[in-house]
Coordinates of C-alpha atoms in Angstrom, one line a residue:
M1292 CA 83.0 -129.2 118.5
I1293 CA 81.8 -132.5 119.8
D1294 CA 78.7 -133.8 118.1
V1295 CA 78.0 -137.3 119.2
F1296 CA 75.0 -137.4 116.7
Q1297 CA 77.6 -137.6 113.9
Y1298 CA 79.7 -140.4 115.5
P1299 CA 80.2 -143.5 113.3
G1300 CA 79.3 -146.8 114.8
I1301 CA 82.1 -148.6 116.6
Q1302 CA 82.4 -152.2 117.8
F1303 CA 84.6 -153.6 120.6
P1304 CA 85.9 -157.2 120.7
K1305 CA 83.7 -159.7 122.6
E1306 CA 86.4 -160.2 125.1
F1307 CA 86.7 -156.4 125.8
L1308 CA 85.8 -155.7 129.4
M1309 CA 83.4 -153.0 130.4
G1310 CA 82.9 -152.2 134.0
A1311 CA 82.7 -149.6 136.8
A1312 CA 85.0 -148.6 139.6
T1313 CA 84.6 -147.5 143.3
A1314 CA 86.8 -147.3 146.4
G1315 CA 85.7 -148.5 149.8
M1316 CA 86.5 -145.3 151.6
Q1317 CA 84.3 -143.4 149.3
I1318 CA 81.2 -145.6 149.4
E1319 CA 81.2 -148.1 152.3
G1320 CA 80.6 -145.7 155.2
N1321 CA 81.8 -145.8 158.8
N1322 CA 85.4 -146.5 157.8
R1323 CA 88.2 -146.4 160.3
S1324 CA 90.6 -144.6 158.0
Y1325 CA 92.6 -141.6 158.9
H1326 CA 90.4 -139.6 156.4
D1327 CA 87.6 -139.8 158.9
D1328 CA 89.8 -139.0 161.9
P1329 CA 89.5 -135.4 163.2
D1330 CA 93.2 -135.4 164.1
F1331 CA 94.2 -135.9 160.5
A1332 CA 91.3 -134.7 158.3
P1333 CA 92.2 -131.4 156.6
A1334 CA 90.2 -128.2 157.0
F1335 CA 89.2 -128.0 153.3
A1336 CA 88.5 -130.3 150.4
Y1337 CA 88.9 -129.6 146.7
G1338 CA 88.1 -126.0 145.7
G1339 CA 88.2 -124.6 149.2
I1340 CA 85.0 -126.4 150.2
P1341 CA 85.0 -127.1 154.0
Y1342 CA 86.0 -130.7 154.6
Q1343 CA 83.1 -133.0 155.2
M1344 CA 83.6 -136.4 156.9
A1345 CA 82.5 -139.4 154.9
G1346 CA 80.2 -140.7 157.6
K1347 CA 78.0 -143.4 156.2
A1348 CA 78.9 -142.4 152.6
D1349 CA 76.7 -144.6 150.4
N1350 CA 76.3 -147.3 153.1
S1351 CA 77.7 -149.8 150.7
Y1352 CA 79.1 -151.9 153.5
E1353 CA 75.6 -152.9 154.1
K1354 CA 74.1 -152.3 150.7
F1355 CA 76.7 -154.1 148.5
E1356 CA 74.1 -156.5 147.1
E1357 CA 72.3 -153.4 145.6
D1358 CA 75.6 -152.3 144.1
I1359 CA 76.1 -155.7 142.5
A1360 CA 72.5 -155.5 141.2
L1361 CA 73.5 -152.2 139.4
L1362 CA 76.4 -153.9 137.8
K1363 CA 74.1 -156.7 136.6
A1364 CA 71.5 -154.2 135.3
M1365 CA 74.2 -152.6 133.2
N1366 CA 75.5 -155.9 131.8
L1367 CA 79.0 -155.1 133.1
D1368 CA 81.9 -157.6 133.0
V1369 CA 84.1 -156.3 135.7
Y1370 CA 84.0 -154.4 139.0
R1371 CA 86.9 -152.5 140.5
M1372 CA 86.6 -152.2 144.3
S1373 CA 89.1 -151.9 147.1
L1374 CA 89.8 -153.6 150.4
E1375 CA 89.9 -151.2 153.3
W1376 CA 93.0 -152.0 155.3
A1377 CA 91.6 -149.9 158.1
R1378 CA 88.7 -152.3 158.5
I1379 CA 90.8 -155.5 158.2
E1380 CA 93.5 -154.3 160.6
P1381 CA 92.0 -151.5 162.7
E1382 CA 94.8 -151.8 165.3
K1383 CA 98.3 -152.8 164.4
G1384 CA 98.6 -156.6 164.4
C1385 CA 94.9 -157.1 165.2
I1386 CA 92.8 -158.6 162.4
D1387 CA 89.0 -158.1 162.5
P1388 CA 87.5 -161.4 161.4
Q1389 CA 84.1 -159.9 160.7
A1390 CA 85.6 -157.5 158.2
V1391 CA 87.7 -160.3 156.6
E1392 CA 84.5 -162.4 156.2
H1393 CA 82.6 -159.4 154.9
Y1394 CA 84.9 -159.0 151.9
K1395 CA 84.9 -162.7 151.2
K1396 CA 81.1 -162.4 151.0
V1397 CA 81.2 -159.5 148.6
L1398 CA 83.8 -161.1 146.4
S1399 CA 82.1 -164.4 146.3
R1400 CA 78.8 -162.7 145.3
L1401 CA 80.6 -161.0 142.4
Q1402 CA 82.0 -164.4 141.4
E1403 CA 78.6 -166.0 141.6
E1404 CA 77.2 -163.3 139.3
G1405 CA 80.0 -163.8 136.7
I1406 CA 81.5 -160.4 137.3
K1407 CA 85.3 -160.2 137.2
V1408 CA 87.0 -158.5 140.1
C1409 CA 89.7 -155.9 139.8
L1410 CA 90.8 -155.5 143.5
T1411 CA 92.7 -152.5 144.8
L1412 CA 94.7 -153.1 148.0
H1413 CA 95.4 -149.5 148.8
H1414 CA 93.1 -146.8 147.5
V1415 CA 94.4 -143.6 149.2
S1416 CA 93.1 -144.6 152.6
H1417 CA 94.8 -146.7 155.4
P1418 CA 94.6 -147.2 159.1
V1419 CA 95.1 -144.4 161.6
W1420 CA 97.9 -146.4 163.3
F1421 CA 99.8 -146.6 160.0
H1422 CA 99.3 -142.9 159.4
K1423 CA 100.7 -142.1 162.8
Q1424 CA 103.8 -144.1 161.8
D1425 CA 104.2 -141.7 158.8
A1426 CA 102.8 -144.2 156.3
F1427 CA 104.7 -144.0 153.0
K1428 CA 106.9 -141.1 154.2
T1429 CA 109.4 -143.7 155.4
L1430 CA 110.6 -147.1 154.3
D1431 CA 110.6 -148.2 158.0
N1432 CA 106.9 -149.2 157.5
L1433 CA 107.6 -151.8 154.9
P1434 CA 107.2 -154.8 157.3
D1435 CA 103.7 -153.7 158.3
W1436 CA 102.9 -153.2 154.6
E1437 CA 104.3 -156.6 153.7
N1438 CA 102.2 -158.3 156.5
Y1439 CA 99.0 -156.7 155.1
I1440 CA 99.8 -157.7 151.5
H1441 CA 100.6 -161.2 152.5
F1442 CA 97.4 -161.5 154.4
A1443 CA 95.2 -159.9 151.7
S1444 CA 96.8 -161.9 148.9
E1445 CA 96.5 -165.3 150.6
T1446 CA 93.0 -164.6 151.9
Y1447 CA 91.4 -163.3 148.7
Q1448 CA 93.4 -164.8 145.8
A1449 CA 90.7 -167.2 144.8
Y1450 CA 88.3 -164.3 144.0
V1451 CA 90.6 -161.8 142.1
D1452 CA 91.0 -161.5 138.3
Y1453 CA 93.2 -158.3 138.3
W1454 CA 95.2 -156.9 141.2
L1455 CA 96.0 -153.2 141.8
V1456 CA 98.6 -152.7 144.6
I1457 CA 98.4 -148.9 145.0
N1458 CA 96.1 -146.3 143.5
E1459 CA 97.6 -143.1 142.0
M1460 CA 100.9 -142.9 143.9
N1461 CA 102.0 -140.2 141.3
L1462 CA 99.8 -137.3 142.4
A1463 CA 101.9 -134.3 143.4
F1464 CA 99.1 -132.7 145.4
E1465 CA 98.6 -135.9 147.4
Y1466 CA 102.2 -137.1 147.9
S1467 CA 105.6 -135.5 148.1
I1468 CA 108.4 -136.5 145.8
E1469 CA 110.0 -138.5 148.6
E1470 CA 106.8 -140.3 149.2
R1471 CA 106.4 -141.2 145.6
I1472 CA 109.9 -142.6 145.5
N1473 CA 109.1 -144.7 148.5
M1474 CA 105.7 -145.8 147.2
L1475 CA 107.3 -147.3 144.1
Q1476 CA 109.3 -149.5 146.4
Y1477 CA 106.1 -150.4 148.4
H1478 CA 104.5 -151.2 145.1
A1479 CA 107.3 -153.5 144.0
R1480 CA 107.2 -155.4 147.3
G1481 CA 103.4 -155.7 146.9
Y1482 CA 103.7 -157.0 143.4
H1483 CA 106.2 -159.7 144.3
I1484 CA 104.2 -160.8 147.4
I1485 CA 100.9 -161.1 145.4
K1486 CA 102.8 -163.2 142.8
Q1487 CA 103.5 -165.7 145.6
Y1488 CA 99.8 -166.4 145.8
S1489 CA 98.3 -165.6 142.5
N1490 CA 99.1 -165.9 138.8
K1491 CA 96.6 -163.2 137.9
P1492 CA 97.8 -159.8 136.4
V1493 CA 99.1 -157.2 138.8
S1494 CA 99.6 -153.5 138.5
S1495 CA 99.3 -150.1 140.3
T1496 CA 97.3 -147.3 138.8
L1497 CA 98.7 -144.1 137.3
S1498 CA 96.6 -140.9 137.5
Y1499 CA 97.3 -139.6 134.0
S1500 CA 96.6 -136.2 132.7
M1501 CA 98.1 -134.4 129.7
K1502 CA 100.3 -131.5 130.6
E1503 CA 99.8 -128.8 128.0
P1504 CA 101.6 -125.4 127.8
F1505 CA 99.0 -122.8 128.6
R1506 CA 100.3 -120.4 125.9
G1507 CA 101.0 -123.2 123.4
R1508 CA 104.0 -125.3 122.5
Y1509 CA 106.0 -122.3 121.2
D1510 CA 106.0 -120.5 124.5
Y1511 CA 109.3 -121.8 125.9
P1512 CA 108.7 -121.2 129.7
D1513 CA 105.3 -122.9 129.6
K1514 CA 106.6 -125.8 127.5
V1515 CA 109.6 -126.4 129.8
M1516 CA 107.3 -126.3 132.8
A1517 CA 104.8 -128.6 131.2
D1518 CA 107.5 -131.1 130.4
Y1519 CA 108.8 -130.9 133.9
V1520 CA 105.4 -131.4 135.5
D1521 CA 104.8 -134.3 133.1
Y1522 CA 108.1 -135.9 134.2
I1523 CA 107.6 -135.6 137.9
E1524 CA 103.9 -136.9 137.7
N1525 CA 103.9 -139.2 134.8
E1526 CA 107.2 -140.2 133.3
F1527 CA 109.1 -140.9 136.5
F1528 CA 106.5 -143.7 137.1
I1529 CA 106.7 -145.0 133.5
H1530 CA 110.5 -144.9 133.5
A1531 CA 110.7 -146.7 136.8
I1532 CA 108.4 -149.6 135.8
R1533 CA 110.2 -150.0 132.4
T1534 CA 113.8 -149.8 133.8
G1535 CA 113.8 -150.4 137.5
E1536 CA 115.4 -147.0 138.0
I1537 CA 113.7 -144.3 140.0
V1538 CA 114.9 -140.9 138.8
M1539 CA 113.5 -137.7 140.4
P1540 CA 114.8 -134.1 140.5
F1541 CA 117.1 -133.2 143.4
H1542 CA 117.4 -136.8 144.5
D1543 CA 120.0 -139.5 143.8
A1544 CA 118.6 -142.2 141.5
V1545 CA 117.3 -145.3 143.2
V1546 CA 118.3 -148.4 141.2
M1547 CA 115.9 -151.2 142.1
P1548 CA 116.0 -154.2 139.6
E1549 CA 113.1 -155.9 141.4
L1550 CA 110.9 -152.9 140.4
K1551 CA 111.3 -153.4 136.7
D1552 CA 108.3 -154.8 134.9
T1553 CA 106.2 -154.9 138.0
C1554 CA 103.1 -153.8 136.1
D1555 CA 101.8 -156.7 134.0
F1556 CA 99.4 -154.2 132.4
W1557 CA 99.2 -150.4 132.5
A1558 CA 96.3 -149.4 134.8
L1559 CA 95.4 -145.8 133.8
N1560 CA 93.0 -143.4 135.5
T1561 CA 92.3 -140.4 133.2
Y1562 CA 89.9 -137.5 133.4
I1563 CA 91.3 -134.2 132.1
R1564 CA 94.1 -132.3 130.5
Q1565 CA 96.0 -129.8 132.6
F1566 CA 97.2 -126.4 131.3
I1567 CA 100.6 -125.5 132.8
N1568 CA 101.0 -121.7 133.2
S1569 CA 104.6 -121.0 134.1
R1570 CA 103.8 -117.4 135.1
D1571 CA 101.3 -118.4 137.9
E1572 CA 102.2 -119.8 141.3
N1573 CA 99.1 -122.1 141.0
F1574 CA 100.4 -123.3 137.6
R1575 CA 98.1 -126.2 136.9
F1576 CA 94.6 -124.6 137.3
D1577 CA 94.1 -122.4 134.2
V1578 CA 91.5 -123.3 131.6
Y1579 CA 90.6 -122.3 128.1
T1580 CA 87.4 -120.4 128.3
A1581 CA 86.5 -121.6 124.8
T1582 CA 86.2 -125.2 126.0
H1583 CA 85.4 -124.7 129.7
F1584 CA 81.8 -125.1 130.9
K1585 CA 79.9 -125.0 134.1
A1586 CA 79.4 -128.6 135.3
L1587 CA 78.5 -128.0 139.0
D1588 CA 77.4 -125.1 141.2
K1589 CA 80.9 -125.1 142.6
P1590 CA 83.9 -125.7 140.3
F1591 CA 85.6 -129.0 140.6
F1592 CA 88.2 -130.0 137.9
T1593 CA 86.4 -131.9 135.1
E1594 CA 84.7 -128.9 133.4
E1595 CA 85.8 -129.9 129.9
I1596 CA 85.2 -132.8 127.5
N1597 CA 88.4 -133.4 125.6
P1598 CA 88.7 -136.9 124.1
D1599 CA 92.2 -136.1 122.9
I1600 CA 93.4 -137.1 126.3
M1601 CA 92.5 -140.7 125.6
I1602 CA 94.3 -141.1 122.3
E1603 CA 97.4 -139.3 123.5
M1604 CA 97.6 -141.5 126.5
L1605 CA 97.0 -144.8 124.7
M1606 CA 99.7 -144.0 122.2
R1607 CA 102.2 -143.5 125.1
F1608 CA 101.5 -146.9 126.6
R1609 CA 101.5 -149.2 123.7
D1610 CA 104.2 -151.5 125.1
K1611 CA 101.8 -153.4 127.5
P1612 CA 98.1 -154.2 127.6
I1613 CA 96.1 -151.3 129.0
M1614 CA 93.1 -151.2 131.3
I1615 CA 91.3 -147.9 131.8
T1616 CA 90.8 -148.2 135.5
E1617 CA 89.0 -144.9 136.0
N1618 CA 87.4 -142.4 133.6
G1619 CA 84.5 -140.1 134.3
I1620 CA 83.2 -136.6 134.7
A1621 CA 81.6 -134.7 137.6
V1622 CA 78.4 -133.1 136.3
A1623 CA 75.0 -132.2 137.5
D1624 CA 73.4 -132.6 134.1
D1625 CA 73.5 -136.3 133.4
R1626 CA 73.3 -135.7 129.6
L1627 CA 76.8 -134.4 129.7
R1628 CA 77.9 -137.7 131.2
I1629 CA 76.4 -139.4 128.2
V1630 CA 78.3 -137.1 125.8
Y1631 CA 81.5 -137.7 127.8
I1632 CA 81.2 -141.5 127.8
A1633 CA 80.4 -141.5 124.0
A1634 CA 83.4 -139.2 123.3
M1635 CA 85.8 -141.2 125.4
L1636 CA 84.8 -144.5 124.0
Q1637 CA 85.0 -143.2 120.5
A1638 CA 88.5 -142.0 121.1
L1639 CA 89.4 -145.2 122.9
K1640 CA 88.4 -147.3 120.0
Q1641 CA 90.4 -145.1 117.6
G1642 CA 93.4 -145.6 119.9
M1643 CA 92.9 -149.4 119.7
D1644 CA 92.7 -149.1 115.9
L1645 CA 96.0 -147.2 116.1
G1646 CA 97.7 -150.1 117.9
A1647 CA 97.0 -149.8 121.6
E1648 CA 96.0 -153.1 123.3
V1649 CA 93.2 -152.0 125.5
I1650 CA 91.7 -154.9 127.5
G1651 CA 89.0 -153.0 129.3
Y1652 CA 87.3 -149.7 130.3
L1653 CA 86.0 -149.0 133.9
H1654 CA 83.9 -145.9 134.4
W1655 CA 84.2 -143.8 137.5
S1656 CA 82.0 -144.1 139.3
L1657 CA 79.4 -146.8 139.8
I1658 CA 77.4 -144.5 142.2
D1659 CA 77.6 -140.9 143.4
N1660 CA 80.2 -141.0 146.2
W1661 CA 82.1 -139.2 148.8
E1662 CA 84.9 -137.4 147.0
W1663 CA 87.7 -137.0 149.5
G1664 CA 86.0 -134.3 151.7
S1665 CA 82.9 -133.5 149.8
Y1666 CA 79.7 -135.0 148.3
H1667 CA 79.5 -132.1 145.9
P1668 CA 81.2 -133.8 142.8
I1669 CA 78.7 -136.0 141.0
F1670 CA 80.4 -138.9 139.2
G1671 CA 78.0 -141.8 139.4
L1672 CA 76.1 -143.9 136.9
A1673 CA 73.5 -144.2 139.6
S1674 CA 72.4 -141.8 142.3
V1675 CA 72.0 -142.6 146.0
D1676 CA 69.3 -141.2 148.3
K1677 CA 71.1 -140.0 151.4
E1678 CA 68.3 -141.0 153.8
S1679 CA 67.2 -144.4 152.5
Y1680 CA 70.4 -145.1 150.5
T1681 CA 68.3 -146.3 147.7
R1682 CA 70.2 -146.6 144.4
T1683 CA 68.6 -145.3 141.2
L1684 CA 70.2 -146.0 137.8
K1685 CA 70.6 -142.8 135.8
T1686 CA 70.0 -142.4 132.1
S1687 CA 73.8 -142.4 131.6
G1688 CA 73.9 -145.7 133.4
K1689 CA 71.3 -147.2 131.1
F1690 CA 73.2 -145.8 128.1
Y1691 CA 76.5 -147.3 129.3
G1692 CA 74.7 -150.6 130.0
A1693 CA 73.3 -150.7 126.5
I1694 CA 76.9 -150.2 125.1
A1695 CA 78.2 -152.9 127.4
E1696 CA 75.5 -155.4 126.4
A1697 CA 76.1 -154.8 122.7
K1698 CA 79.9 -154.2 122.9
E1699 CA 79.0 -151.5 120.4
L1700 CA 78.4 -147.8 120.3
N1701 CA 76.1 -146.6 117.5
Q1702 CA 73.6 -144.0 116.6
E1703 CA 70.7 -146.1 117.6
I1704 CA 72.0 -146.3 121.2
I1705 CA 73.0 -142.7 121.3
R1706 CA 69.7 -141.4 120.1
E1707 CA 67.7 -143.7 122.4
Y1708 CA 69.3 -142.1 125.5
L1709 CA 70.2 -138.6 124.3
K1710 CA 67.4 -136.6 122.6
E1711 CA 69.3 -133.4 122.0
P1712 CA 72.7 -131.9 122.6
P1713 CA 72.9 -130.6 126.2
S1714 CA 73.6 -126.9 126.7
I1715 CA 77.0 -126.3 128.2
I1716 CA 76.5 -122.5 128.5
N1717 CA 77.6 -120.9 131.8
K1718 CA 74.5 -119.4 133.5

């Protein structure tokens, strides 16, 4: 049982970074990515919900000053945002100068406000023309990729404190094994190009979830399947970065010395644990009813608060500095987000005490956003009115801001923003 009212006080180092994360495709609006192209958009989003185009999203392309104001209101040190390649190069070889200048304006404003920038160069979305060329399904597109990375690195290097080349290339439901093998090579090229222009740390994010045998570790089929899924989604990436060797089932190994150590820090996105059921074709979607709760009207995938995921992950990545580049929960009841943040930060600090060098924590997301085909999942520290696009800081945002200001989580802060344990009973 999680009882945040019994948590001991914890303190983070003064230099520990606390921030929030977004992605341009999910908040800017009117993007030119293939995700908003009717020829490529899928019929359904997560959970079988009919796919909804992003449209104006949160209109952050015009309202970025208000997003920065939210960061300031929460006393945050760092903001993770992405460049939208589809805006910068909407047609192959044609750079849009207005988009280029727009991002300079956003980045310079963050710099003026003393907010560090963690910049993602590819956050799932890319131009339609690149998608028509089969994107990462082939290495033939490396020259186009290299041109983009050269341009972005040279143009924006003065504003960036942390670089992220590619977001979550390891996801099996997003990319095939062949694409993931290729994307590691795209990552490596991106890393070395950025290093030509910047001496700031560079990485790519890993979407990390624990893979647990559904029937427990003594059920051999579930355990073997869980280990297998863990390898093809987590360990292949870790092994490749540590050794320069890409090893995947049913493929010859790719030995790429220039890939080794191309993450200056581990950039880790984590939300959930996954139970692996070897007897089910849809093997990753079972839950334990004892810990599962109703978070939204329509199920998403974050209907559990399990801080074990944080400690287990941190212990696996102790060989490099770590930045938590995404962590959050989609819930309608904002009180549950407060519990989630408290639980994850409590676990994160214990992981640091156990030897993990964690340099920062970025909450997903700054604002309620378009979630790859749906506005149903609610992740934000602030809400957004879909008519006026007015931002309103939630109680969870004020709670997180108080922690960021003090670099401390204690009972005084918890009890100021959470008056009673929220009910998590299915209704």
